[in-house]
Coordinates of C-alpha atoms and ligand atoms in Angstrom, one line a residue:
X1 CA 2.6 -63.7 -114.2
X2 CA -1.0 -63.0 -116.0
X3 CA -0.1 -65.4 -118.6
X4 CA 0.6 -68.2 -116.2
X5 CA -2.8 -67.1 -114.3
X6 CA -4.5 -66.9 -117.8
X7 CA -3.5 -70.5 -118.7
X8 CA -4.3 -72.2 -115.2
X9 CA -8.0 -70.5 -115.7
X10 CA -8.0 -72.3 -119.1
X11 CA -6.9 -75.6 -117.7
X12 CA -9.3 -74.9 -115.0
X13 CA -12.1 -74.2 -117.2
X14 CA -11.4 -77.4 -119.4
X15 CA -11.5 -79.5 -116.2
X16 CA -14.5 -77.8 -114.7
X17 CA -16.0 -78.1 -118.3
X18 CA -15.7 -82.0 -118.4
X19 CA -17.0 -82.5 -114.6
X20 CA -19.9 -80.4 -115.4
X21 CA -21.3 -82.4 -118.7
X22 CA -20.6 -85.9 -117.2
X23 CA -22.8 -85.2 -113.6
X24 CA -25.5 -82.7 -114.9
X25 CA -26.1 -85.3 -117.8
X26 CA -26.4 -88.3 -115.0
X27 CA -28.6 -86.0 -112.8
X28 CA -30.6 -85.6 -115.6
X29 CA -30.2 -88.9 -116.9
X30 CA -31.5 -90.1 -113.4
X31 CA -34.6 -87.5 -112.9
X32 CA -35.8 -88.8 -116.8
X33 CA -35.2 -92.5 -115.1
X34 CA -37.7 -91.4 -112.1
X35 CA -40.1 -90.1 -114.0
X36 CA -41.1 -92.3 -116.6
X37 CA -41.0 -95.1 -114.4
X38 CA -43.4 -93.3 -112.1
X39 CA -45.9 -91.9 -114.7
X40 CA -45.4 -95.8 -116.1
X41 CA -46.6 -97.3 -113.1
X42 CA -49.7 -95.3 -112.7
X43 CA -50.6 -95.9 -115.8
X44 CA -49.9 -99.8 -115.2
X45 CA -52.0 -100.0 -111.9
X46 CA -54.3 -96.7 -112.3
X47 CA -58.3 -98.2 -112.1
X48 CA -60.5 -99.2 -115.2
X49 CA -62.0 -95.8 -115.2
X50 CA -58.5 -93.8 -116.0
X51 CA -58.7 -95.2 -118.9
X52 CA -62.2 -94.2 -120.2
X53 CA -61.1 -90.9 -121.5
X54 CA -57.2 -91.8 -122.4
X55 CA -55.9 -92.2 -125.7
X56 CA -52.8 -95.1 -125.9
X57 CA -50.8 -92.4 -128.1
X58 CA -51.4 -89.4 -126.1
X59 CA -50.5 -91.5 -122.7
X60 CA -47.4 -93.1 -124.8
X61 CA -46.2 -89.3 -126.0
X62 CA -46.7 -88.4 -122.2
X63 CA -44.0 -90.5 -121.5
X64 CA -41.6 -90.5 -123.8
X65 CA -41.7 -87.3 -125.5
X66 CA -42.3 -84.7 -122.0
X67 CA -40.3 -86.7 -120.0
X68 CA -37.5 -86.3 -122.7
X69 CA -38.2 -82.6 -122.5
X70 CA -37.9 -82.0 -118.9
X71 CA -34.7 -84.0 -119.2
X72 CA -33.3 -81.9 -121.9
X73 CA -33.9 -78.3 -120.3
X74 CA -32.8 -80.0 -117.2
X75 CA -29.8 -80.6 -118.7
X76 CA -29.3 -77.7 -121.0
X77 CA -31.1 -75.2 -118.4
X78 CA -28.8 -76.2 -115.8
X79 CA -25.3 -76.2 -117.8
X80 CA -26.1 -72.4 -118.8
X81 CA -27.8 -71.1 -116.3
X82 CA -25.7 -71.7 -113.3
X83 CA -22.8 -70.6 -115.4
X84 CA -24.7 -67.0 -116.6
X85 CA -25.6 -66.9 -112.8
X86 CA -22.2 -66.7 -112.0
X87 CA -21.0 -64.5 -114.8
X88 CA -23.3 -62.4 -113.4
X89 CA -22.5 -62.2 -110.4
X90 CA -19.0 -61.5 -111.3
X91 CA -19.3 -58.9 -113.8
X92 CA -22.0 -56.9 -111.6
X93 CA -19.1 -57.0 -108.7
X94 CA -16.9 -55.9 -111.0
X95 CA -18.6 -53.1 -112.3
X96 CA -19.7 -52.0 -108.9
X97 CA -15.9 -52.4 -108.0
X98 CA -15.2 -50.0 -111.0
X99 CA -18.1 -47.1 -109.9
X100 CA -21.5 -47.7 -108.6
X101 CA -24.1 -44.7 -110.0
X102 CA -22.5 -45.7 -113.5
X103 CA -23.6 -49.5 -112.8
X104 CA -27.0 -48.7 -111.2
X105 CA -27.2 -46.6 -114.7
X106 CA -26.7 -49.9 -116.3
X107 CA -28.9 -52.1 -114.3
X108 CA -31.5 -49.7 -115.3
X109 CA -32.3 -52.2 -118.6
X110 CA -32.7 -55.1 -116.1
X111 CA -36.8 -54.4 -114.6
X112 CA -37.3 -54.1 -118.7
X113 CA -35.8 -57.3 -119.7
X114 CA -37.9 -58.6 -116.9
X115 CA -41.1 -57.2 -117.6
X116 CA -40.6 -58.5 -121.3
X117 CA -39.5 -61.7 -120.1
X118 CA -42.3 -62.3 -117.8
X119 CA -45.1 -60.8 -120.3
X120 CA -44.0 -62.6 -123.2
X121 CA -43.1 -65.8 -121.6
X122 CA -46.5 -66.2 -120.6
X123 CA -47.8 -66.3 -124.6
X124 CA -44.7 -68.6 -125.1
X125 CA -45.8 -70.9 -122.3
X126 CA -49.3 -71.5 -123.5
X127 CA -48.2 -71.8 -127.1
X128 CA -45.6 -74.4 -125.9
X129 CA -48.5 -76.0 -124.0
X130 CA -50.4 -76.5 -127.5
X131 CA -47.2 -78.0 -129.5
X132 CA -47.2 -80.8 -126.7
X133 CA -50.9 -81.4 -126.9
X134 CA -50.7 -81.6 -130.7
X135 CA -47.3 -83.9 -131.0
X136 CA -49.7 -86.3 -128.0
X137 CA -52.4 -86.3 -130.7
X138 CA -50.3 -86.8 -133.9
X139 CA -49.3 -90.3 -131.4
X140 CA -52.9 -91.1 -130.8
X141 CA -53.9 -91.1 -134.5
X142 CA -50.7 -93.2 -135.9
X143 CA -51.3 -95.5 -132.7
X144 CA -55.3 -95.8 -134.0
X145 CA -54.5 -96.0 -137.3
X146 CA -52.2 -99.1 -137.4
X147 CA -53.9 -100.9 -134.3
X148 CA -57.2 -100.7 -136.4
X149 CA -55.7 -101.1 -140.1
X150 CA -58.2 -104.3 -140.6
X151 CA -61.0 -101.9 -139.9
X152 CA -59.1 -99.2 -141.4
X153 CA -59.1 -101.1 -144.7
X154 CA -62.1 -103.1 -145.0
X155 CA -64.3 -99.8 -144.9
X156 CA -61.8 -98.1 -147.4
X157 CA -60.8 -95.3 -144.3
X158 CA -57.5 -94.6 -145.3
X159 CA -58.2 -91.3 -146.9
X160 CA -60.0 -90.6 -143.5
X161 CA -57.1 -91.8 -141.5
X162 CA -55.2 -90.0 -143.8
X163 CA -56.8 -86.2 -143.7
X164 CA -57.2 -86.7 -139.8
X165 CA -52.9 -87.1 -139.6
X166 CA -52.7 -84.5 -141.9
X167 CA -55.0 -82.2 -139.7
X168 CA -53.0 -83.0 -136.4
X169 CA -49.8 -82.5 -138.4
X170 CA -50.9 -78.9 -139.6
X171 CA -51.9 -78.3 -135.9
X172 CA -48.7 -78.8 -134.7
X173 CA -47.1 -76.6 -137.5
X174 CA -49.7 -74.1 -136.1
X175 CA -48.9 -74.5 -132.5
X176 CA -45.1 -73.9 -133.4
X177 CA -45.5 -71.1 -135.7
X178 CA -47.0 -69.5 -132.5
X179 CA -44.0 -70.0 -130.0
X180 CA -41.8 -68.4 -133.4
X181 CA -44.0 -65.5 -133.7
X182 CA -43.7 -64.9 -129.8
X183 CA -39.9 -65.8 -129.9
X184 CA -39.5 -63.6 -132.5
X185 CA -40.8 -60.8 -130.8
X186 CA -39.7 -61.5 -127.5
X187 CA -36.0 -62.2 -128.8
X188 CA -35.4 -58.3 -130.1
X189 CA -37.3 -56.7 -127.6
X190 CA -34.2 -58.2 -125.5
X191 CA -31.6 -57.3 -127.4
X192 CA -33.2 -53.3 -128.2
X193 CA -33.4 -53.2 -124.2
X194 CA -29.8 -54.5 -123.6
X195 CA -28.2 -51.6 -126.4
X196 CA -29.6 -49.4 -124.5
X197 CA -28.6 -50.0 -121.5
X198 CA -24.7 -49.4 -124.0
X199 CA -26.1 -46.1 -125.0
X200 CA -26.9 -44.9 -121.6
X201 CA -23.2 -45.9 -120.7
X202 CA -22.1 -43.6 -123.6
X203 CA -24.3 -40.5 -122.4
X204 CA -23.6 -41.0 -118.3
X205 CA -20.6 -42.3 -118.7
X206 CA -19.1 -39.8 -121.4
X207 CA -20.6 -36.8 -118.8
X208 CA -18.9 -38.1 -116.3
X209 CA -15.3 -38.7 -118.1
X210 CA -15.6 -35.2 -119.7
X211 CA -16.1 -33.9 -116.3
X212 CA -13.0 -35.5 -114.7
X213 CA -14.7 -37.2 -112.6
X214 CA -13.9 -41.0 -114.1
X215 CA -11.3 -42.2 -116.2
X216 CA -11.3 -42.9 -119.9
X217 CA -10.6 -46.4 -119.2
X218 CA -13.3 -46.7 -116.7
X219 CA -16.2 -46.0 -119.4
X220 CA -14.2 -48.5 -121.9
X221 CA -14.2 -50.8 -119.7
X222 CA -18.0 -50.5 -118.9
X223 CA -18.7 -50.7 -122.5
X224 CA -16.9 -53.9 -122.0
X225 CA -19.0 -55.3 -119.2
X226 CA -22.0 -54.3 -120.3
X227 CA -21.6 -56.1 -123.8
X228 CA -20.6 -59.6 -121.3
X229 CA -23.8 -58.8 -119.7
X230 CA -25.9 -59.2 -122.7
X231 CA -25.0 -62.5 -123.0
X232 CA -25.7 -64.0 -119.7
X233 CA -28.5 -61.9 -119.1
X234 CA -30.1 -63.3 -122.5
X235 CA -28.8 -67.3 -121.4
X236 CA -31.0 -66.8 -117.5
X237 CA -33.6 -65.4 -119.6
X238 CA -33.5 -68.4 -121.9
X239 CA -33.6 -70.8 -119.6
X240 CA -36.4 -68.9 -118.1
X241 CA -38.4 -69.9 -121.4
X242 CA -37.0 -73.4 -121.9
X243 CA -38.1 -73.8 -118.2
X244 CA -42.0 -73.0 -119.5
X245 CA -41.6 -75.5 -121.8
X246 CA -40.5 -78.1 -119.3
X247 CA -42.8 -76.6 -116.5
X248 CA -45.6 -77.1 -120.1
X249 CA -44.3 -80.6 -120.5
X250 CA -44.3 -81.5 -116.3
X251 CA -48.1 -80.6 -116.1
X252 CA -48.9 -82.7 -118.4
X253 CA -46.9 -85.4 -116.7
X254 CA -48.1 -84.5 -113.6
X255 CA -51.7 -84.3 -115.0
X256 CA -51.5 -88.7 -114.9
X257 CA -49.2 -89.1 -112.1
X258 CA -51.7 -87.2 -109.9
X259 CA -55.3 -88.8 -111.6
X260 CA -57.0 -89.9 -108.8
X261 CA -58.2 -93.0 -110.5
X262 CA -55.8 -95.0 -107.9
X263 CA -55.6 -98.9 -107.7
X264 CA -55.9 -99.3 -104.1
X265 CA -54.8 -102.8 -103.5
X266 CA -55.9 -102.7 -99.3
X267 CA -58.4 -104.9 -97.6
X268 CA -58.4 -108.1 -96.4
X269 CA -56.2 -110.8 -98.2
X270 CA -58.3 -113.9 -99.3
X271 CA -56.1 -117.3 -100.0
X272 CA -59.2 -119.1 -100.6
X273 CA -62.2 -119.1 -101.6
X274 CA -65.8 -121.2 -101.2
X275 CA -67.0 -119.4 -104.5
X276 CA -70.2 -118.3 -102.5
X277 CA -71.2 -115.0 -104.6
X278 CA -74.0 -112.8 -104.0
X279 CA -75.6 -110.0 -105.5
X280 CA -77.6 -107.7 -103.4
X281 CA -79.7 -105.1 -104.3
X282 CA -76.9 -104.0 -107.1
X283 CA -76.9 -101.2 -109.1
X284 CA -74.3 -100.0 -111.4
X285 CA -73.4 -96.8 -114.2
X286 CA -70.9 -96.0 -116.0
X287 CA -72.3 -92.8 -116.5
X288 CA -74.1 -90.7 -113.9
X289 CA -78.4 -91.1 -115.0
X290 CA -78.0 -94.1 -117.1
X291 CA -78.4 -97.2 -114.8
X292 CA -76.9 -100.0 -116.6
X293 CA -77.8 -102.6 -113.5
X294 CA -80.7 -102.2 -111.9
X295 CA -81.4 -103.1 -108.5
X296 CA -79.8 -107.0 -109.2
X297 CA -79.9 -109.6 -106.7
X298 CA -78.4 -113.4 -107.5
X299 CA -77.2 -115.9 -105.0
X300 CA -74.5 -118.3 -106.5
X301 CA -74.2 -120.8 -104.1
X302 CA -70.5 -122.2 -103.5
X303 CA -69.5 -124.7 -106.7
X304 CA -72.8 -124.5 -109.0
X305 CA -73.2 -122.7 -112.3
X306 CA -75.1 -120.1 -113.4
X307 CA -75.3 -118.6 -117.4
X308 CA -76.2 -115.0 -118.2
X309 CA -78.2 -114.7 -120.9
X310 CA -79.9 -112.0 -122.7
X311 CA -79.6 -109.7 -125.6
X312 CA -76.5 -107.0 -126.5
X313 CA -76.0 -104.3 -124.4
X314 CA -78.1 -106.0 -121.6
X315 CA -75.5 -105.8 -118.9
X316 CA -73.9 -109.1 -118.8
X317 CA -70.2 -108.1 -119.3
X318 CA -70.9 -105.2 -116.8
X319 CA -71.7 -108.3 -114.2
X320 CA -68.5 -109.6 -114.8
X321 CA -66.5 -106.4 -114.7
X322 CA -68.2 -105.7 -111.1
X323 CA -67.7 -109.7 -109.8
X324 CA -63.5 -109.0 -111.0
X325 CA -63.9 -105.6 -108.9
X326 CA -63.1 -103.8 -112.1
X327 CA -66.1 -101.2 -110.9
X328 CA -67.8 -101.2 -107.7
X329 CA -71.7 -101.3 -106.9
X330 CA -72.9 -97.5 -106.9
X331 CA -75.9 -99.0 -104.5
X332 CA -75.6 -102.5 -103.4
X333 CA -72.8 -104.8 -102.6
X334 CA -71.3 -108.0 -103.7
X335 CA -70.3 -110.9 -101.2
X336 CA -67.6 -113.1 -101.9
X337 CA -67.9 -116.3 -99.2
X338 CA -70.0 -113.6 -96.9
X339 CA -67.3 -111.1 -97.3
X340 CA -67.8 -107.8 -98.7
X341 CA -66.4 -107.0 -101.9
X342 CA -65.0 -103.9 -101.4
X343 CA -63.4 -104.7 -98.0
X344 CA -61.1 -107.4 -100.1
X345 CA -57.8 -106.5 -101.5
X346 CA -58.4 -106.5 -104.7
X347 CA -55.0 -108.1 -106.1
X348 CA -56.0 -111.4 -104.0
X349 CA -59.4 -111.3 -105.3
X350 CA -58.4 -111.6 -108.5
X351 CA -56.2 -114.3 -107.9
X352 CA -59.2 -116.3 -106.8
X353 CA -61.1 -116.0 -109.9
X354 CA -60.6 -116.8 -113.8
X355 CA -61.9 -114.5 -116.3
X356 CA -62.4 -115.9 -119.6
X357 CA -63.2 -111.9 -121.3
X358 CA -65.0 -111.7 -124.6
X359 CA -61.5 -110.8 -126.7
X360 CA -58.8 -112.9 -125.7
X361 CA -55.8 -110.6 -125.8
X362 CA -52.3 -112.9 -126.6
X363 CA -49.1 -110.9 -125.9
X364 CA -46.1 -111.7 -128.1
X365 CA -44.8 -115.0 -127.8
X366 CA -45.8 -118.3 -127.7
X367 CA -48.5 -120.6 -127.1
X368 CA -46.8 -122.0 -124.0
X369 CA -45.5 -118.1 -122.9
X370 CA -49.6 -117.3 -123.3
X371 CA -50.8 -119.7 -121.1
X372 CA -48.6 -119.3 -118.9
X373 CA -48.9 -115.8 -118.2
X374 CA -52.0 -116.7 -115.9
X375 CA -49.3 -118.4 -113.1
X376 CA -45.8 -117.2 -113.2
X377 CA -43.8 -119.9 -112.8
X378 CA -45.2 -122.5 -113.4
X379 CA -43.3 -125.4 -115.8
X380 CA -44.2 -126.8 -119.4
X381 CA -45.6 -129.9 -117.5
X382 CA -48.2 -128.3 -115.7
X383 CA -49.2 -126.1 -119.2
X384 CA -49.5 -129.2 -120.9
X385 CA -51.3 -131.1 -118.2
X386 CA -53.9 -128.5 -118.0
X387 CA -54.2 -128.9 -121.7
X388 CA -54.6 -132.6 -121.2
X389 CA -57.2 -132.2 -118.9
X390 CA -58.9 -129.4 -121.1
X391 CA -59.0 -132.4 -123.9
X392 CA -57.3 -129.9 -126.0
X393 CA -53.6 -131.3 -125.7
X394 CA -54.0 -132.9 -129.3
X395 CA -55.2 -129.7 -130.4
X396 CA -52.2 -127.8 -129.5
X397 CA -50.1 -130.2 -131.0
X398 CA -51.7 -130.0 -134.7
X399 CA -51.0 -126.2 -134.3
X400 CA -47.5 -125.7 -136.8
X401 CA -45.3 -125.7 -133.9
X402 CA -47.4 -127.5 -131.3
X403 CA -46.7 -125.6 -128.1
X404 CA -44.5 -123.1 -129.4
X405 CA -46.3 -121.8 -132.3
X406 CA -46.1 -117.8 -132.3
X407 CA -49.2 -116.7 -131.3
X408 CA -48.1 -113.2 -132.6
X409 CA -48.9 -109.6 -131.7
X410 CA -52.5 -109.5 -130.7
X411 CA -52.8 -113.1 -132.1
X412 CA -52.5 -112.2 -135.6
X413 CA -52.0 -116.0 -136.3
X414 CA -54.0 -117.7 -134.3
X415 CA -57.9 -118.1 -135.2
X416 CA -60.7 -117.3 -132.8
X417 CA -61.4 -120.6 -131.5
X418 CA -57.7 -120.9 -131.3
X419 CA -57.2 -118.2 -129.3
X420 CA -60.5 -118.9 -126.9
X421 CA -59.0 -122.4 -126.0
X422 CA -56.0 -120.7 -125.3
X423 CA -57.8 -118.2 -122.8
X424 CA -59.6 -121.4 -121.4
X425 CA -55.9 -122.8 -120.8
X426 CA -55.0 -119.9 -118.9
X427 CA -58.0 -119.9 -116.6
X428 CA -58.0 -123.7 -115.5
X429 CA -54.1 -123.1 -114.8
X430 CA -54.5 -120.5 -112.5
X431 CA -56.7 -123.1 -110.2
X432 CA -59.6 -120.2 -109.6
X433 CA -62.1 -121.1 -106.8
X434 CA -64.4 -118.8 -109.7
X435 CA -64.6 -118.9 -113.0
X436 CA -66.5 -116.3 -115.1
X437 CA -66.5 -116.8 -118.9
X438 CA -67.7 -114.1 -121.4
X439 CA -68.4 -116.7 -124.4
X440 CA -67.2 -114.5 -127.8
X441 CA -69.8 -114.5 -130.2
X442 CA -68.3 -115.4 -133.3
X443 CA -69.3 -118.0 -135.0
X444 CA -66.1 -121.2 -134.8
X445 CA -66.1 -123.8 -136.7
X446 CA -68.5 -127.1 -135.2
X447 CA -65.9 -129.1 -134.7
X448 CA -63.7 -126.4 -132.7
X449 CA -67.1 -125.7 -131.3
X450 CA -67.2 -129.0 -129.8
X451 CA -63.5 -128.9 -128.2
X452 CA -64.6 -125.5 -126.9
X453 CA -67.6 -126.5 -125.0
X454 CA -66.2 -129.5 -124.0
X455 CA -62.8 -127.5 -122.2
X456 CA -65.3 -125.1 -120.8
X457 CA -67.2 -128.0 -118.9
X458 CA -63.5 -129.6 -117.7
X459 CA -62.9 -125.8 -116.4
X460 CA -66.4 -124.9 -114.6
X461 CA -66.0 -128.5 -112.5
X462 CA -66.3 -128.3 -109.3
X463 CA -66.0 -124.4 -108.8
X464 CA -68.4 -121.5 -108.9
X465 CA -69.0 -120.4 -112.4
X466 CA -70.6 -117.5 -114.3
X467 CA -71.0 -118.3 -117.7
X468 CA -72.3 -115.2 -120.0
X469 CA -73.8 -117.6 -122.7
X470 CA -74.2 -116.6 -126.4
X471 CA -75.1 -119.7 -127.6
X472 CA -77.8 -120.9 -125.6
X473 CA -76.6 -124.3 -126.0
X474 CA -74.5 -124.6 -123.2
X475 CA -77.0 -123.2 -120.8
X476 CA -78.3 -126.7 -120.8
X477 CA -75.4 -127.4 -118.6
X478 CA -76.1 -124.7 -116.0
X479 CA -77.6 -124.9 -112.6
X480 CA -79.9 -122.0 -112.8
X481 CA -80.2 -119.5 -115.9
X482 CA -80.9 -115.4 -115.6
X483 CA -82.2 -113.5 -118.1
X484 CA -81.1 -110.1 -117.9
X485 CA -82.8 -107.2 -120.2
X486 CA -81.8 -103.7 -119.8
X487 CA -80.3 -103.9 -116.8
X488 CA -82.7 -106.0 -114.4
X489 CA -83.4 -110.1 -114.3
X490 CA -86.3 -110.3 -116.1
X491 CA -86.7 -114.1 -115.6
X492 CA -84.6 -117.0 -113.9
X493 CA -84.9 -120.7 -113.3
X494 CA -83.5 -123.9 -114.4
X495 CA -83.2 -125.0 -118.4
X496 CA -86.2 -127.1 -118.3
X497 CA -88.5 -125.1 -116.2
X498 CA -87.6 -121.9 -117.8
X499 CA -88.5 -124.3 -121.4
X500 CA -91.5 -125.4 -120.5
X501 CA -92.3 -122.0 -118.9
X502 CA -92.3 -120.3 -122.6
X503 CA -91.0 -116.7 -121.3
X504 CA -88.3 -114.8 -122.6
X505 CA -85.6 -117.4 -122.4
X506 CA -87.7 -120.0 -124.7
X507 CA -88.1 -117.1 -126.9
X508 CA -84.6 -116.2 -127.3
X509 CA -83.3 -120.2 -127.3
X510 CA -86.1 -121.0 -130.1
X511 CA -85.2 -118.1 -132.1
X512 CA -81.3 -119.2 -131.8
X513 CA -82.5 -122.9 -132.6
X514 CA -84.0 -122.2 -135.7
X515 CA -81.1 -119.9 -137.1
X516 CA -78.4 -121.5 -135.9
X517 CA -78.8 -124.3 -138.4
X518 CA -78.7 -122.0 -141.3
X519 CA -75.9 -120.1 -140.1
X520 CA -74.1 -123.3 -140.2
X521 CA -74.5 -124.0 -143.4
Ligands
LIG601 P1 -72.5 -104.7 -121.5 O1 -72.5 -105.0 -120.0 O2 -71.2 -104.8 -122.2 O3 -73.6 -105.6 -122.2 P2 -73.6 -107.1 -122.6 O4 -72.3 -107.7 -122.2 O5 -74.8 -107.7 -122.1 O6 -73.6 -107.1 -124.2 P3 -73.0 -108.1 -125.3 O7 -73.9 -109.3 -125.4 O8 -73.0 -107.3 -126.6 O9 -71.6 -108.5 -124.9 O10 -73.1 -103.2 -121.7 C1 -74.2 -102.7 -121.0 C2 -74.3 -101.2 -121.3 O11 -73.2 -100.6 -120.6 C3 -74.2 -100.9 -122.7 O12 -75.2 -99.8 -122.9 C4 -72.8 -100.3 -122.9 C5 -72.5 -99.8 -121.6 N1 -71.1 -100.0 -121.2 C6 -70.3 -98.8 -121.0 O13 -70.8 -97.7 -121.1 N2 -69.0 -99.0 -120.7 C7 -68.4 -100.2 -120.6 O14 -67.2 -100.3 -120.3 C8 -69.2 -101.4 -120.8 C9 -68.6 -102.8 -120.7 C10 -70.5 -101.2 -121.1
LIG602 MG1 -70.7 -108.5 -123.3

């Protein structure tokens, strides 16, 4: 009879066994699933200023390496400790079945398992805290290290590179070391306290069997119970510590998921635009005390051009970033068609307007995949019809695969020129009612030169430019010109008037006249 019971539990317990593995490993399969798709999409639509104090690595470790953790003591945590739960449960009803001073004797160990649980796993918990901070920053210097290897070797940094890997490595050594040391105290401490809890069985238990008043068999049999005790009591108490890990690993998860740097995508939808943009009484910082705008008032009237010039660090690209709604005004506002900036969803704004940045950034693919990034959807024809009216379809075509040339990770392939007309492409297919171009610096070859001004004239027709220009010649073009110097509008008027006026802007544009030639050549 107790060997047919004994096999059904085994059968049971096989059964039970399989069930178990195949849903907690889903469950946790599916919580993993949740969260990196959540801490991915706040990372995808957080605001421009999340991102001022992020690393890539330490963002890219946040997601794949604590969300793998919570998943694993999800899984692991869960499997033993619903199963120690219920051993304990059992053998505690047992033993209180069997005589109840003699268990209270051994429960006597439990408050001092807890204690040295609960001390300990607080030093564990913190020390667990620094090997995730160290394994994000071991991320962050590979990820730096190979996204900069250009820099990396053209300045001979590699020994740099080098010693600052090794130093985050050693940290994370460190930061293990630590949870051992705690683990290794912690572990004995538990194991010391649970013996004893057998030796006080021995002393209470013998007593009470010498003096008749218990069997023989009882005391065995506690000896018994409290050695299955030991184990399950160690298993809850392990999962208490893998559950500081994960509980480490969720606040650091948490920690982006709850940044308040929130895209808020409300406001009132605009399908169209005039192009009327206004600047009034503008001020902007980045950080609190140094004004980077200062007090900035322009008037672009709908369809007409205006060019930002003035020297590095002047403010210009900070203009564009605050027409695009990447910041906001701190004083001021900006009106779009007589609208208030910050009343319009920002997702439509965008839509509206075609930002030509100073880096053009080309994802993997092609030359056609590139351009077309700017309009879902939209077919080869239109691609290379924009390209046609850009004067630049020829161009494409020379390329070593004409329109589907690679333009590589990061553009890798492609030249600068190369890679502006591309960004030029991409604004005129979007159809903006704006256009705001932050004209790259770097010196392309005249005849590229040539193609490049010439697309950029095609793409600010008929619609409401901003053109941030570094060479001064295409301000010739322009409606109106601003000179902006540290911060504030220093001087504004049209090419020929602000020439013949022989401010600033005649300054800068002779100085650029005279060297350009030489930098030519
Ligand atoms: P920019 O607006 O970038 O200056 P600029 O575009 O006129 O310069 P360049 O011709 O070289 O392109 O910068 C103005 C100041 O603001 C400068 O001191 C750097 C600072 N700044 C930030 O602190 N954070 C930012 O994200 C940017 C864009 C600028
Ligand atoms: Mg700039």
């Amino acid at each position: 009879m107790i060997a047919s019971l004994y096999l059904i539990a085994l059968v049971l317990q096989w059964l039970f066994t399989t069930v178990q593995t195949y849903y907690v490993e889903k469950f946790g399969q599916s919580v993993l699933e949740e969260l990196r798709a959540r801490i991915h999409k706040k990372i995808i639509t957080a605001n421009i200023d999340f991102f001022k104090d992020k690393k890539t690595g330490d963002l890219v470790s946040r997601i794949i390496n604590d969300t793998g953790m919570v998943n694993d003591v999800l899984v692991s945590g869960l499997l033993g400790g619903i199963g120690s739960t219920l051993s304990l449960v059992g053998i505690i009803g047992a033993m209180l079945y069997l005589d109840v001073k003699l268990t209270l004797v051994v429960l006597l160990s439990v408050p001092v398992m807890v204690f040295v649980a609960k001390h300990f796993g607080g030093k564990i918990r913190t020390a667990y805290r620094q090997t995730r901070r160290e394994i994000a920053r071991i991320s962050s210097v590979v990820e730096e290290g190979v996204s900069g290897i250009e820099t990396v070797k053209a300045f001979g940094q590699e020994r740099k590179v080098e010693e600052e890997f090794e130093e985050a490595s050693k940290g994370a050594v460190r930061a293990y070391i630590k949870v051992a040391f705690y683990m290794g105290l912690f572990w004995p401490l538990m194991n010391i306290s649970s013996l004893l809890s057998i030796v006080l069985v021995l002393a209470y238990g013998g007593y009470l069997a010498y003096m008749g008043a218990i069997s023989v068999g009882t005391v065995v049999a506690f000896i018994q119970y409290t050695q299955r005790f030991r184990g399950p009591i160690n298993e809850v108490v392990s999962m208490y510590d893998s559950l500081q890990s994960a509980l480490a690993a969720l606040e650091r998860i948490y920690e982006v998921i709850d940044d308040p740097n929130m895209e808020v995508f409300d406001g009132i939808r605009v399908e169209k635009l005039e192009g009327h943009v206004r600047f009034e009484n503008v001020w902007f910082w980045y950080e609190e005390g140094k004004p980077v705008l200062r007090n900035i008032n322009i008037d672009i009237p709908p369809g007409t051009t205006i060019a930002l010039v003035g020297k590095t660090g002047a403010g210009k690209t900070t203009m564009a970033n605050l027409i695009m709604r990447f910041y906001d005004p701190k004083r001021g506002r900006i009106l779009y068609d007589g609208l208030i900036g910050t009343g319009i969803n920002k997702e439509s704004l965008r839509s509206r307007i075609s930002y030509v940045p100073q880096e053009t950034y080309l994802f993997p693919g092609s030359v056609m995949e590139n351009i077309k990034i700017a309009k879902p959807g939209s077919t080869d024809e239109e691609v290379v019809n924009v390209c046609r009216q850009l004067g630049i379809h020829e161009f494409i075509e020379r390329l070593p695969k004409g329109y589907d040339t690679p333009a590589g990770e990061a553009g890798k392939l492609l030249s600068v020129g190369e890679k502006q007309l591309i960004s030029i492409a991409r604004a005129m297919l979007k159809n903006p009612d704006i256009v705001i171009l932050d004209e790259a610096l770097s010196s392309v070859d005249p005849k590229t030169e040539s193609l490049v001004q010439h697309a950029i004239l095609k793409l600010m027709e008929g619609r409401t430019s901003i053109i941030i220009a570094h060479r001064l010649t295409i301000t010739r073009h322009a409606d109106r010109i601003i000179v902006i110097d540290n911060g504030k509008i220093i001087e504004e008027g049209g090419f020929k008037d602000l020439l013949t006026r022989r401010g600033k802007f005649h300054e800068l544009y002779s100085s650029q006249m005279t060297v350009k030639p030489m930098v030519e050549r």
